[in-house]
Tab-separated table of C-alpha atoms in Angstrom:
chain	number	residue	atom	x	y	z
A	13	UNK	CA	-19.095	-5.221	-6.294
A	14	UNK	CA	-21.972	-3.867	-8.361
A	15	UNK	CA	-23.097	-7.328	-9.428
A	16	UNK	CA	-23.456	-8.525	-5.820
A	17	UNK	CA	-26.816	-7.419	-4.455
A	18	UNK	CA	-27.538	-8.200	-0.786
A	19	UNK	CA	-29.638	-11.144	-1.964
A	20	UNK	CA	-26.719	-12.483	-4.064
A	21	UNK	CA	-24.310	-12.069	-1.134
A	22	UNK	CA	-26.605	-14.015	1.213
A	23	UNK	CA	-26.996	-16.731	-1.449
A	24	UNK	CA	-23.188	-17.040	-1.741
A	25	UNK	CA	-22.799	-17.227	2.047
A	26	UNK	CA	-25.537	-19.915	2.154
A	27	UNK	CA	-23.286	-22.177	0.074
A	28	UNK	CA	-20.869	-22.484	3.008
A	29	UNK	CA	-22.707	-21.441	6.177
A	30	UNK	CA	-25.940	-22.967	7.487
A	31	UNK	CA	-28.523	-20.721	9.167
A	32	UNK	CA	-27.672	-17.397	10.846
A	33	UNK	CA	-29.764	-15.376	8.368
A	34	UNK	CA	-29.849	-12.233	10.536
A	35	UNK	CA	-26.053	-11.970	10.591
A	36	UNK	CA	-25.814	-12.776	6.865
A	37	UNK	CA	-28.315	-10.053	5.944
A	38	UNK	CA	-26.481	-7.535	8.135
A	39	UNK	CA	-23.045	-8.162	6.589
A	40	UNK	CA	-24.583	-8.265	3.086
A	41	UNK	CA	-26.033	-4.774	3.578
A	42	UNK	CA	-22.694	-3.555	4.981
A	43	UNK	CA	-20.883	-4.869	1.904
A	44	UNK	CA	-23.404	-3.391	-0.517
A	45	UNK	CA	-23.110	-0.035	1.262
A	46	UNK	CA	-19.440	-0.054	0.261
A	47	UNK	CA	-20.484	0.083	-3.408
A	48	UNK	CA	-23.311	2.556	-2.752
A	49	UNK	CA	-20.823	4.922	-1.094
A	50	UNK	CA	-18.691	5.023	-4.258
A	51	UNK	CA	-21.745	6.189	-6.248
A	52	UNK	CA	-22.738	9.160	-4.088
A	53	UNK	CA	-21.452	12.714	-4.815
A	54	UNK	CA	-17.823	13.182	-3.839
A	55	UNK	CA	-18.486	15.880	-1.220
A	56	UNK	CA	-20.727	13.443	0.704
A	57	UNK	CA	-18.596	10.339	0.137
A	58	UNK	CA	-16.083	11.117	2.874
A	59	UNK	CA	-18.865	11.730	5.380
A	60	UNK	CA	-20.390	8.242	5.076
A	61	UNK	CA	-18.752	5.962	7.644
A	62	UNK	CA	-19.143	2.177	7.692
A	63	UNK	CA	-21.576	0.713	10.236
A	64	UNK	CA	-19.455	-1.668	12.290
A	65	UNK	CA	-21.010	-4.926	13.497
A	66	UNK	CA	-20.797	-7.047	16.650
A	67	UNK	CA	-21.743	-10.717	16.194
A	68	UNK	CA	-22.828	-12.348	19.445
A	69	UNK	CA	-23.087	-16.104	19.762
A	70	UNK	CA	-21.466	-19.265	21.140
A	71	UNK	CA	-18.327	-20.711	19.598
A	72	UNK	CA	-18.598	-22.817	16.455
A	73	UNK	CA	-21.765	-21.246	15.010
A	74	UNK	CA	-20.138	-19.464	12.035
A	75	UNK	CA	-19.049	-15.984	13.191
A	76	UNK	CA	-15.506	-16.162	11.805
A	77	UNK	CA	-16.613	-18.043	8.687
A	78	UNK	CA	-19.154	-15.343	7.792
A	79	UNK	CA	-16.494	-12.604	7.968
A	80	UNK	CA	-13.899	-14.681	6.067
A	81	UNK	CA	-16.290	-15.616	3.244
A	82	UNK	CA	-17.501	-12.022	3.022
A	83	UNK	CA	-13.961	-10.708	2.521
A	84	UNK	CA	-13.246	-13.391	-0.091
A	85	UNK	CA	-16.431	-12.459	-1.926
A	86	UNK	CA	-15.507	-8.766	-1.950
A	87	UNK	CA	-11.807	-9.463	-2.726
A	88	UNK	CA	-10.989	-7.122	0.142
A	89	UNK	CA	-7.903	-7.112	2.377
A	90	UNK	CA	-9.046	-9.148	5.388
A	91	UNK	CA	-7.390	-9.597	8.782
A	92	UNK	CA	-8.540	-11.726	11.706
A	93	UNK	CA	-7.159	-10.784	15.112
A	94	UNK	CA	-7.914	-11.837	18.694
A	95	UNK	CA	-8.647	-8.941	21.007
A	96	UNK	CA	-7.091	-10.838	23.915
A	97	UNK	CA	-3.650	-10.671	22.194
A	98	UNK	CA	-3.446	-6.903	22.560
A	99	UNK	CA	-2.360	-4.921	25.605
A	100	UNK	CA	-2.645	-1.252	26.429
A	101	UNK	CA	0.316	1.073	26.013
A	102	UNK	CA	2.908	0.516	28.726
A	103	UNK	CA	2.427	-3.245	28.957
A	104	UNK	CA	4.431	-5.937	27.168
A	105	UNK	CA	2.452	-7.311	24.229
A	106	UNK	CA	1.126	-6.408	20.802
A	107	UNK	CA	0.204	-2.836	20.053
A	108	UNK	CA	-3.348	-2.339	18.694
A	109	UNK	CA	-1.975	-0.355	15.725
A	110	UNK	CA	-0.220	-3.521	14.538
A	111	UNK	CA	-3.570	-4.761	13.166
A	112	UNK	CA	-3.576	-1.946	10.603
A	113	UNK	CA	0.079	-2.538	9.711
A	114	UNK	CA	-0.695	-6.231	9.193
A	115	UNK	CA	-3.737	-5.321	7.080
A	116	UNK	CA	-1.567	-3.149	4.810
A	117	UNK	CA	0.865	-6.038	4.285
A	118	UNK	CA	-2.084	-8.310	3.394
A	119	UNK	CA	-3.383	-5.652	0.983
A	120	UNK	CA	0.023	-5.380	-0.724
A	121	UNK	CA	0.204	-9.169	-1.101
A	122	UNK	CA	-3.329	-9.210	-2.559
A	123	UNK	CA	-2.628	-6.465	-5.109
A	124	UNK	CA	0.770	-7.940	-5.977
A	125	UNK	CA	-0.812	-11.316	-6.773
A	126	UNK	CA	-3.361	-9.596	-9.041
A	127	UNK	CA	-0.578	-7.688	-10.808
A	128	UNK	CA	1.421	-10.908	-11.185
A	129	UNK	CA	-1.550	-12.563	-12.887
A	130	UNK	CA	-1.956	-9.698	-15.360
A	131	UNK	CA	1.805	-9.552	-16.105
A	132	UNK	CA	2.337	-13.333	-16.220
A	133	UNK	CA	1.763	-13.777	-20.015
A	134	UNK	CA	4.400	-11.136	-20.821
A	135	UNK	CA	6.789	-12.523	-18.173
A	136	UNK	CA	6.404	-16.052	-19.555
A	137	UNK	CA	7.231	-14.809	-23.058
A	138	UNK	CA	10.344	-12.987	-21.823
A	139	UNK	CA	11.395	-16.006	-19.763
A	140	UNK	CA	11.017	-18.266	-22.817
A	141	UNK	CA	13.252	-15.929	-24.812
A	142	UNK	CA	15.912	-16.020	-22.075
A	143	UNK	CA	15.717	-19.803	-21.907
A	144	UNK	CA	16.043	-20.053	-25.701
A	145	UNK	CA	19.120	-17.814	-25.525
A	146	UNK	CA	20.644	-20.347	-23.106
A	147	UNK	CA	19.654	-23.362	-25.208
A	148	UNK	CA	20.656	-21.735	-28.523
A	149	UNK	CA	23.479	-19.252	-27.955
A	150	UNK	CA	23.666	-16.713	-30.788
A	151	UNK	CA	27.043	-16.628	-32.513
A	152	UNK	CA	28.463	-13.084	-32.836
A	153	UNK	CA	28.366	-11.724	-36.403
A	154	UNK	CA	31.753	-10.578	-37.693
A	155	UNK	CA	31.853	-6.995	-38.897
A	156	UNK	CA	33.261	-6.753	-42.383
A	157	UNK	CA	35.745	-3.914	-42.986
A	158	UNK	CA	35.100	-3.542	-46.668
A	159	UNK	CA	31.806	-3.570	-48.534
A	160	UNK	CA	31.401	-7.067	-49.931
A	161	UNK	CA	29.348	-8.446	-52.738
A	162	UNK	CA	25.683	-9.316	-52.168
A	163	UNK	CA	26.358	-13.102	-51.977
A	164	UNK	CA	27.730	-13.143	-48.382
A	165	UNK	CA	24.831	-10.897	-47.346
A	166	UNK	CA	22.337	-13.389	-48.768
A	167	UNK	CA	24.066	-16.243	-46.955
A	168	UNK	CA	23.914	-14.278	-43.721
A	169	UNK	CA	20.172	-13.658	-44.166
A	170	UNK	CA	19.627	-17.363	-44.825
A	171	UNK	CA	21.558	-18.252	-41.656
A	172	UNK	CA	19.366	-15.872	-39.668
A	173	UNK	CA	16.198	-17.430	-41.086
A	174	UNK	CA	17.445	-20.936	-40.225
A	175	UNK	CA	18.331	-19.790	-36.704
A	176	UNK	CA	14.880	-18.236	-36.305
A	177	UNK	CA	13.143	-21.422	-37.500
A	178	UNK	CA	15.264	-23.490	-35.091
A	179	UNK	CA	14.391	-21.098	-32.298
A	180	UNK	CA	10.655	-21.399	-32.972
A	181	UNK	CA	10.987	-25.179	-33.147
A	182	UNK	CA	12.639	-25.218	-29.730
A	183	UNK	CA	9.936	-22.873	-28.392
A	184	UNK	CA	7.273	-25.399	-29.412
A	185	UNK	CA	9.292	-28.196	-27.804
A	186	UNK	CA	9.475	-26.247	-24.515
A	187	UNK	CA	5.714	-25.629	-24.543
A	188	UNK	CA	4.898	-29.246	-25.385
A	189	UNK	CA	7.161	-30.535	-22.590
A	190	UNK	CA	9.556	-32.467	-24.846
A	191	UNK	CA	12.573	-30.774	-23.219
A	192	UNK	CA	11.459	-31.355	-19.615
A	193	UNK	CA	14.268	-33.831	-18.915
A	194	UNK	CA	17.004	-31.600	-20.282
A	195	UNK	CA	19.278	-29.719	-17.873
A	196	UNK	CA	20.378	-26.120	-18.396
A	197	UNK	CA	22.747	-23.866	-16.480
A	198	UNK	CA	21.274	-20.570	-15.330
A	199	UNK	CA	22.344	-17.679	-13.119
A	200	UNK	CA	20.249	-17.026	-10.018
A	201	UNK	CA	20.466	-14.221	-7.491
A	202	UNK	CA	21.084	-15.159	-3.862
A	203	UNK	CA	20.758	-12.868	-0.878
A	204	UNK	CA	23.923	-11.997	1.005
A	205	UNK	CA	22.056	-10.584	4.020
A	206	UNK	CA	23.228	-12.154	7.304
A	207	UNK	CA	20.612	-13.860	9.481
A	208	UNK	CA	19.710	-11.576	12.375
A	209	UNK	CA	17.030	-12.284	14.989
A	210	UNK	CA	15.417	-9.210	16.483
A	211	UNK	CA	13.491	-9.277	19.756
A	212	UNK	CA	11.663	-5.960	19.717
A	213	UNK	CA	9.387	-4.490	22.401
A	214	UNK	CA	5.694	-3.789	21.868
A	215	UNK	CA	4.881	-1.317	19.109
A	216	UNK	CA	8.082	-2.090	17.157
A	217	UNK	CA	6.907	-5.130	15.168
A	218	UNK	CA	8.372	-3.702	11.944
A	219	UNK	CA	11.890	-3.259	13.302
A	220	UNK	CA	13.104	-6.560	11.847
A	221	UNK	CA	11.603	-5.690	8.438
A	222	UNK	CA	13.335	-2.299	8.415
A	223	UNK	CA	16.639	-3.964	9.309
A	224	UNK	CA	16.240	-6.320	6.345
A	225	UNK	CA	15.656	-3.369	4.033
A	226	UNK	CA	18.727	-1.636	5.425
A	227	UNK	CA	20.909	-4.739	5.069
A	228	UNK	CA	19.697	-5.290	1.504
A	229	UNK	CA	21.269	-1.959	0.535
A	230	UNK	CA	24.530	-2.686	2.371
A	231	UNK	CA	24.912	-6.278	1.132
A	232	UNK	CA	24.172	-6.520	-2.605
A	233	UNK	CA	22.764	-9.786	-3.915
A	234	UNK	CA	25.161	-12.313	-5.420
A	235	UNK	CA	24.740	-14.409	-8.557
A	236	UNK	CA	25.125	-18.146	-8.506
A	237	UNK	CA	25.167	-20.578	-11.417
A	238	UNK	CA	22.937	-23.628	-11.056
A	239	UNK	CA	22.097	-26.647	-13.195
A	240	UNK	CA	18.360	-27.331	-13.230
A	241	UNK	CA	15.774	-29.018	-15.435
A	242	UNK	CA	14.041	-26.924	-18.095
A	243	UNK	CA	10.631	-26.598	-16.292
A	244	UNK	CA	12.299	-25.412	-13.077
A	245	UNK	CA	14.527	-23.024	-15.013
A	246	UNK	CA	11.506	-21.585	-16.811
A	247	UNK	CA	9.666	-21.097	-13.522
A	248	UNK	CA	12.659	-19.319	-11.959
A	249	UNK	CA	13.072	-17.070	-14.983
A	250	UNK	CA	9.352	-16.196	-14.930
A	251	UNK	CA	9.644	-15.115	-11.280
A	252	UNK	CA	12.687	-12.977	-12.112
A	253	UNK	CA	10.881	-11.314	-15.025
A	254	UNK	CA	7.777	-10.692	-12.884
A	255	UNK	CA	9.882	-8.972	-10.229
A	256	UNK	CA	11.382	-6.745	-12.952
A	257	UNK	CA	8.027	-5.904	-14.577
A	258	UNK	CA	6.041	-5.105	-11.428
A	259	UNK	CA	5.857	-1.474	-10.340
A	260	UNK	CA	6.319	-1.549	-6.554
A	261	UNK	CA	5.252	2.060	-6.018
A	262	UNK	CA	2.051	1.506	-7.995
A	263	UNK	CA	1.296	-1.688	-6.034
A	264	UNK	CA	1.830	0.075	-2.685
A	265	UNK	CA	-0.392	2.982	-3.698
A	266	UNK	CA	-3.182	0.682	-4.905
A	267	UNK	CA	-2.911	-1.496	-1.794
A	268	UNK	CA	-3.116	1.469	0.583
A	269	UNK	CA	-6.165	2.786	-1.245
A	270	UNK	CA	-7.855	-0.616	-1.160
A	271	UNK	CA	-7.117	-1.056	2.553
A	272	UNK	CA	-8.505	2.397	3.337
A	273	UNK	CA	-11.652	1.988	1.229
A	274	UNK	CA	-12.486	-1.741	1.403
A	275	UNK	CA	-10.410	-3.265	4.232
A	276	UNK	CA	-12.144	-5.544	6.751
A	277	UNK	CA	-10.788	-6.248	10.249
A	278	UNK	CA	-12.405	-9.097	12.176
A	279	UNK	CA	-11.802	-8.723	15.918
A	280	UNK	CA	-12.542	-12.038	17.623
A	281	UNK	CA	-12.860	-12.662	21.381
A	282	UNK	CA	-14.080	-9.106	22.008
A	283	UNK	CA	-15.870	-10.320	25.151
A	284	UNK	CA	-12.475	-11.201	26.689
A	285	UNK	CA	-11.606	-7.488	27.023
A	286	UNK	CA	-15.053	-6.503	28.298
A	287	UNK	CA	-14.515	-6.617	32.071
A	288	UNK	CA	-17.572	-5.977	34.246
A	289	UNK	CA	-17.519	-2.742	36.267
A	290	UNK	CA	-18.103	-4.646	39.503
A	291	UNK	CA	-14.673	-6.304	39.327
A	292	UNK	CA	-12.217	-3.559	38.471
A	293	UNK	CA	-9.109	-5.274	39.748
A	294	UNK	CA	-6.161	-7.133	38.273
A	295	UNK	CA	-6.253	-7.626	34.517
A	296	UNK	CA	-9.669	-5.968	34.084
A	297	UNK	CA	-8.050	-2.518	34.213
A	298	UNK	CA	-5.784	-3.541	31.351
A	299	UNK	CA	-8.791	-4.820	29.397
A	300	UNK	CA	-10.427	-1.411	29.534
A	301	UNK	CA	-7.089	0.089	28.502
A	302	UNK	CA	-7.100	-2.089	25.354
A	303	UNK	CA	-10.579	-0.804	24.543
A	304	UNK	CA	-9.390	2.786	24.949
A	305	UNK	CA	-6.425	2.117	22.641
A	306	UNK	CA	-8.692	0.491	20.052
A	307	UNK	CA	-11.179	3.344	20.097
A	308	UNK	CA	-9.240	5.864	17.927
A	309	UNK	CA	-8.551	3.213	15.275
A	310	UNK	CA	-12.204	2.137	15.114
A	311	UNK	CA	-13.447	5.753	15.208
A	312	UNK	CA	-11.087	6.735	12.411
A	313	UNK	CA	-7.505	7.912	12.723
A	314	UNK	CA	-4.156	7.683	10.956
A	315	UNK	CA	-1.648	4.894	11.543
A	316	UNK	CA	2.013	5.114	10.560
A	317	UNK	CA	3.238	2.092	8.588
A	318	UNK	CA	6.470	1.398	6.685
A	319	UNK	CA	4.507	2.114	3.478
A	320	UNK	CA	3.204	5.485	4.646
A	321	UNK	CA	0.267	6.851	6.629
A	322	UNK	CA	-2.992	4.863	6.447
A	323	UNK	CA	-6.401	6.254	7.394
A	324	UNK	CA	-8.853	3.947	9.162
A	325	UNK	CA	-12.023	6.046	8.705
A	326	UNK	CA	-13.613	3.690	6.161
A	327	UNK	CA	-12.251	0.299	7.244
A	328	UNK	CA	-15.090	-2.031	8.260
A	329	UNK	CA	-14.646	-3.562	11.724
A	330	UNK	CA	-16.582	-6.725	12.534
A	331	UNK	CA	-16.258	-7.887	16.128
A	332	UNK	CA	-17.388	-11.179	17.614
A	333	UNK	CA	-17.634	-12.821	20.988
A	334	UNK	CA	-19.587	-15.405	22.937
A	335	UNK	CA	-20.367	-12.933	25.780
A	336	UNK	CA	-21.094	-15.767	28.232
A	337	UNK	CA	-19.612	-14.025	31.275
A	338	UNK	CA	-19.677	-10.397	30.187
A	339	UNK	CA	-22.266	-8.484	28.151
A	340	UNK	CA	-21.884	-6.027	25.243
A	341	UNK	CA	-23.033	-3.322	27.701
A	342	UNK	CA	-19.832	-4.027	29.726
A	343	UNK	CA	-17.773	-2.489	26.925
A	344	UNK	CA	-16.899	1.189	27.385
A	345	UNK	CA	-19.703	3.426	25.972
A	346	UNK	CA	-17.506	4.850	23.193
A	347	UNK	CA	-16.745	1.349	21.843
A	348	UNK	CA	-20.445	0.467	22.011
A	349	UNK	CA	-21.211	3.583	19.986
A	350	UNK	CA	-18.739	2.598	17.254
A	351	UNK	CA	-20.451	-0.783	16.838
A	352	UNK	CA	-24.035	0.308	16.155
A	353	UNK	CA	-25.149	-3.014	14.630
A	354	UNK	CA	-25.487	-6.195	16.659
A	355	UNK	CA	-26.360	-9.616	15.289
A	356	UNK	CA	-27.188	-12.480	17.603
A	357	UNK	CA	-26.231	-15.880	16.222
A	358	UNK	CA	-28.281	-18.792	17.487
A	359	UNK	CA	-26.890	-22.071	18.817
A	360	UNK	CA	-26.938	-24.940	16.320
A	361	UNK	CA	-29.627	-27.621	16.561
A	362	UNK	CA	-29.691	-31.270	15.478
A	363	UNK	CA	-31.286	-30.306	12.150
A	364	UNK	CA	-28.566	-27.699	11.573
A	365	UNK	CA	-25.926	-30.391	12.119
A	366	UNK	CA	-27.594	-32.613	9.499
A	367	UNK	CA	-27.499	-29.759	6.988
A	368	UNK	CA	-23.879	-28.854	7.883
A	369	UNK	CA	-22.827	-32.459	7.213
A	370	UNK	CA	-24.416	-32.614	3.752
A	371	UNK	CA	-25.416	-29.255	2.195
A	372	UNK	CA	-22.445	-26.818	2.007
A	373	UNK	CA	-19.893	-26.954	-0.799
A	374	UNK	CA	-17.285	-27.937	1.759
A	375	UNK	CA	-19.583	-30.357	3.650
A	376	UNK	CA	-17.784	-32.669	6.078
A	377	UNK	CA	-19.229	-35.825	4.507
A	378	UNK	CA	-17.934	-34.789	1.098
A	379	UNK	CA	-14.507	-33.898	2.541
A	380	UNK	CA	-14.043	-37.396	4.001
A	381	UNK	CA	-15.338	-39.040	0.811
A	382	UNK	CA	-12.841	-37.143	-1.327
A	383	UNK	CA	-9.960	-37.763	1.111
A	384	UNK	CA	-10.495	-41.533	1.109
A	385	UNK	CA	-11.126	-41.621	-2.628
A	386	UNK	CA	-7.420	-40.786	-3.054
A	387	UNK	CA	-6.684	-44.207	-1.495
A	388	UNK	CA	-9.223	-45.973	-3.729
A	389	UNK	CA	-11.778	-46.340	-0.899
A	390	UNK	CA	-15.438	-45.500	-1.579
A	391	UNK	CA	-17.220	-44.035	1.438
A	392	UNK	CA	-21.023	-44.109	1.384
A	393	UNK	CA	-23.014	-42.402	4.158
A	394	UNK	CA	-26.602	-43.549	4.691
A	395	UNK	CA	-29.135	-40.854	5.560
A	396	UNK	CA	-29.886	-42.426	8.953
A	397	UNK	CA	-26.132	-42.473	9.725
A	398	UNK	CA	-25.887	-38.709	9.093
A	399	UNK	CA	-28.858	-38.122	11.401
A	400	UNK	CA	-27.300	-40.312	14.086
A	401	UNK	CA	-24.019	-38.350	13.904
A	402	UNK	CA	-25.978	-35.087	14.212
A	403	UNK	CA	-27.930	-36.422	17.200
A	404	UNK	CA	-24.773	-37.513	19.013
A	405	UNK	CA	-23.115	-34.129	18.359
A	406	UNK	CA	-26.151	-32.287	19.731
A	407	UNK	CA	-26.277	-34.589	22.780
A	408	UNK	CA	-22.598	-34.114	23.649
A	409	UNK	CA	-22.901	-30.333	23.169
A	410	UNK	CA	-25.785	-30.257	25.647
A	411	UNK	CA	-24.022	-32.338	28.281
A	412	UNK	CA	-20.516	-30.916	27.920
A	413	UNK	CA	-19.351	-27.562	26.567
A	414	UNK	CA	-21.300	-26.312	23.550
A	415	UNK	CA	-18.602	-25.921	20.888
A	416	UNK	CA	-21.047	-25.841	17.985
A	417	UNK	CA	-20.174	-27.376	14.626
A	418	UNK	CA	-16.618	-28.097	15.753
A	419	UNK	CA	-18.042	-31.071	17.660
A	420	UNK	CA	-18.783	-32.702	14.301
A	421	UNK	CA	-15.071	-32.760	13.463
A	422	UNK	CA	-14.190	-34.766	16.564
A	423	UNK	CA	-17.105	-37.183	16.103
A	424	UNK	CA	-16.379	-37.772	12.396
A	425	UNK	CA	-12.676	-38.289	13.072
A	426	UNK	CA	-13.397	-40.794	15.873
A	427	UNK	CA	-15.989	-42.606	13.735
A	428	UNK	CA	-13.671	-43.027	10.728
A	429	UNK	CA	-10.412	-43.487	12.643
A	430	UNK	CA	-10.037	-47.178	11.767
A	431	UNK	CA	-10.985	-46.711	8.097
A	432	UNK	CA	-8.554	-43.782	7.744
A	433	UNK	CA	-5.751	-45.841	9.293
A	434	UNK	CA	-6.345	-48.953	7.156
A	435	UNK	CA	-7.223	-47.073	3.922
A	436	UNK	CA	-3.862	-47.648	2.124
A	437	UNK	CA	-4.506	-51.433	2.309
A	438	UNK	CA	-8.192	-51.164	1.286
A	439	UNK	CA	-7.849	-50.159	-2.380
A	440	UNK	CA	-11.124	-50.879	-4.200
A	441	UNK	CA	-13.121	-51.446	-0.991
A	442	UNK	CA	-16.490	-49.728	-0.469
A	443	UNK	CA	-17.371	-48.737	3.131
A	444	UNK	CA	-21.057	-48.274	3.928
A	445	UNK	CA	-21.573	-46.039	6.986
A	446	UNK	CA	-24.884	-46.890	8.678
A	447	UNK	CA	-26.591	-45.699	11.855
A	448	UNK	CA	-25.754	-49.058	13.460
A	449	UNK	CA	-22.034	-48.521	12.732
A	450	UNK	CA	-22.193	-45.012	14.237
A	451	UNK	CA	-23.858	-46.318	17.413
A	452	UNK	CA	-21.360	-49.171	17.778
A	453	UNK	CA	-18.366	-46.854	17.424
A	454	UNK	CA	-19.574	-43.940	19.535
A	455	UNK	CA	-22.461	-44.905	21.822
A	456	UNK	CA	-20.277	-46.062	24.711
A	457	UNK	CA	-18.197	-42.893	24.588
A	458	UNK	CA	-21.279	-40.655	24.426
A	459	UNK	CA	-23.001	-42.481	27.319
A	460	UNK	CA	-20.002	-42.144	29.630
A	461	UNK	CA	-19.764	-38.495	30.641
A	462	UNK	CA	-16.110	-38.857	31.638
A	463	UNK	CA	-15.146	-40.459	28.301
A	464	UNK	CA	-17.091	-37.967	26.198
A	465	UNK	CA	-15.525	-35.068	28.105
A	466	UNK	CA	-11.980	-36.204	27.265
A	467	UNK	CA	-12.462	-37.909	23.882
A	468	UNK	CA	-15.261	-35.933	22.196
């Protein structure tokens, strides 16, 4: 974290997201404050709470992508949830506390993968030894009742040296892949737990997991002998050794600490639970109830999970919404107070679309070029063709619903539909995408409002 200054964070986000500099700067400062908090005196550290953020802007402008890339950059446990999926207590639906339980599971998976990577070299060595034991069974040495002369002892030492040399020779053959076609018989553990489907009410999402844990103690795992190729056997043995080497208690403790100190929860569609005060009827009452249930978690409380109690005081919450119908001021005052920072994301222009198509690391043009390259087809986009695609996307967004950069996906897919379909029979062919080709394929659809509404 120390190496990422706010300027570095914004530069990393610029590689994937075009524009929206205000939001990028805001999340960069929030991430850097995480590191700054760890450097302050311990008595003050607990008092510094994260400054939660609301990102306001139309769909398809990069709200979710900013949060996702930020979490990846920080290697933090990250969870994306939709506020509209939750209901207040007493209604059928997902409990708001389930977001923290899900975040803990994500944190455990994240830490476990890191531990696996650090333990993998040792696990691979142990797995190789087990595989060599299968390939070269060691003959039991007979115990001699009487002390013998030194000659048999010398012969035994020579046999051991020969066996060791053979073993090392086979080890090299395994690593070089010369034994890949050979089959070996190994023992694998299979679960004897019966399949049980659990339909649990709201707030009991972990019931099925607890049942699995309970059944795992009642029904011990069984061993089964299987014949597999050497590479598959080695992979299975590595997984078994990793599961033996990993310290589950240590992983859980580290994961809980990481969730509490660096976790990020992205709450999308926040505007869908912000009912205006002038229409307090029907589902709007429930919407305000969801906000009230969310409030303690965002303010900082404790949530019971199957791995223990988790505190939410220092989890960073980033909320987002289009706020077309409602306004941030329609949220209950307490929720507004827990989201002190607000970033307004601007709608994308024609020039933004041009940059989105060409500049990011995962640019759409590059994606289609690489996809068709697998079929031996070379796709070449002229500069005027890219500008024409951007213009058509901007035009359709103005006339129909503004869905931002997602409009580019539909236009690109429609433009290259024929090439994508015929690609397996076009090996070695080069396709030059020009502005004329774009107009021929899409102009009629764009001109007809009815067609563009249903097709683009």
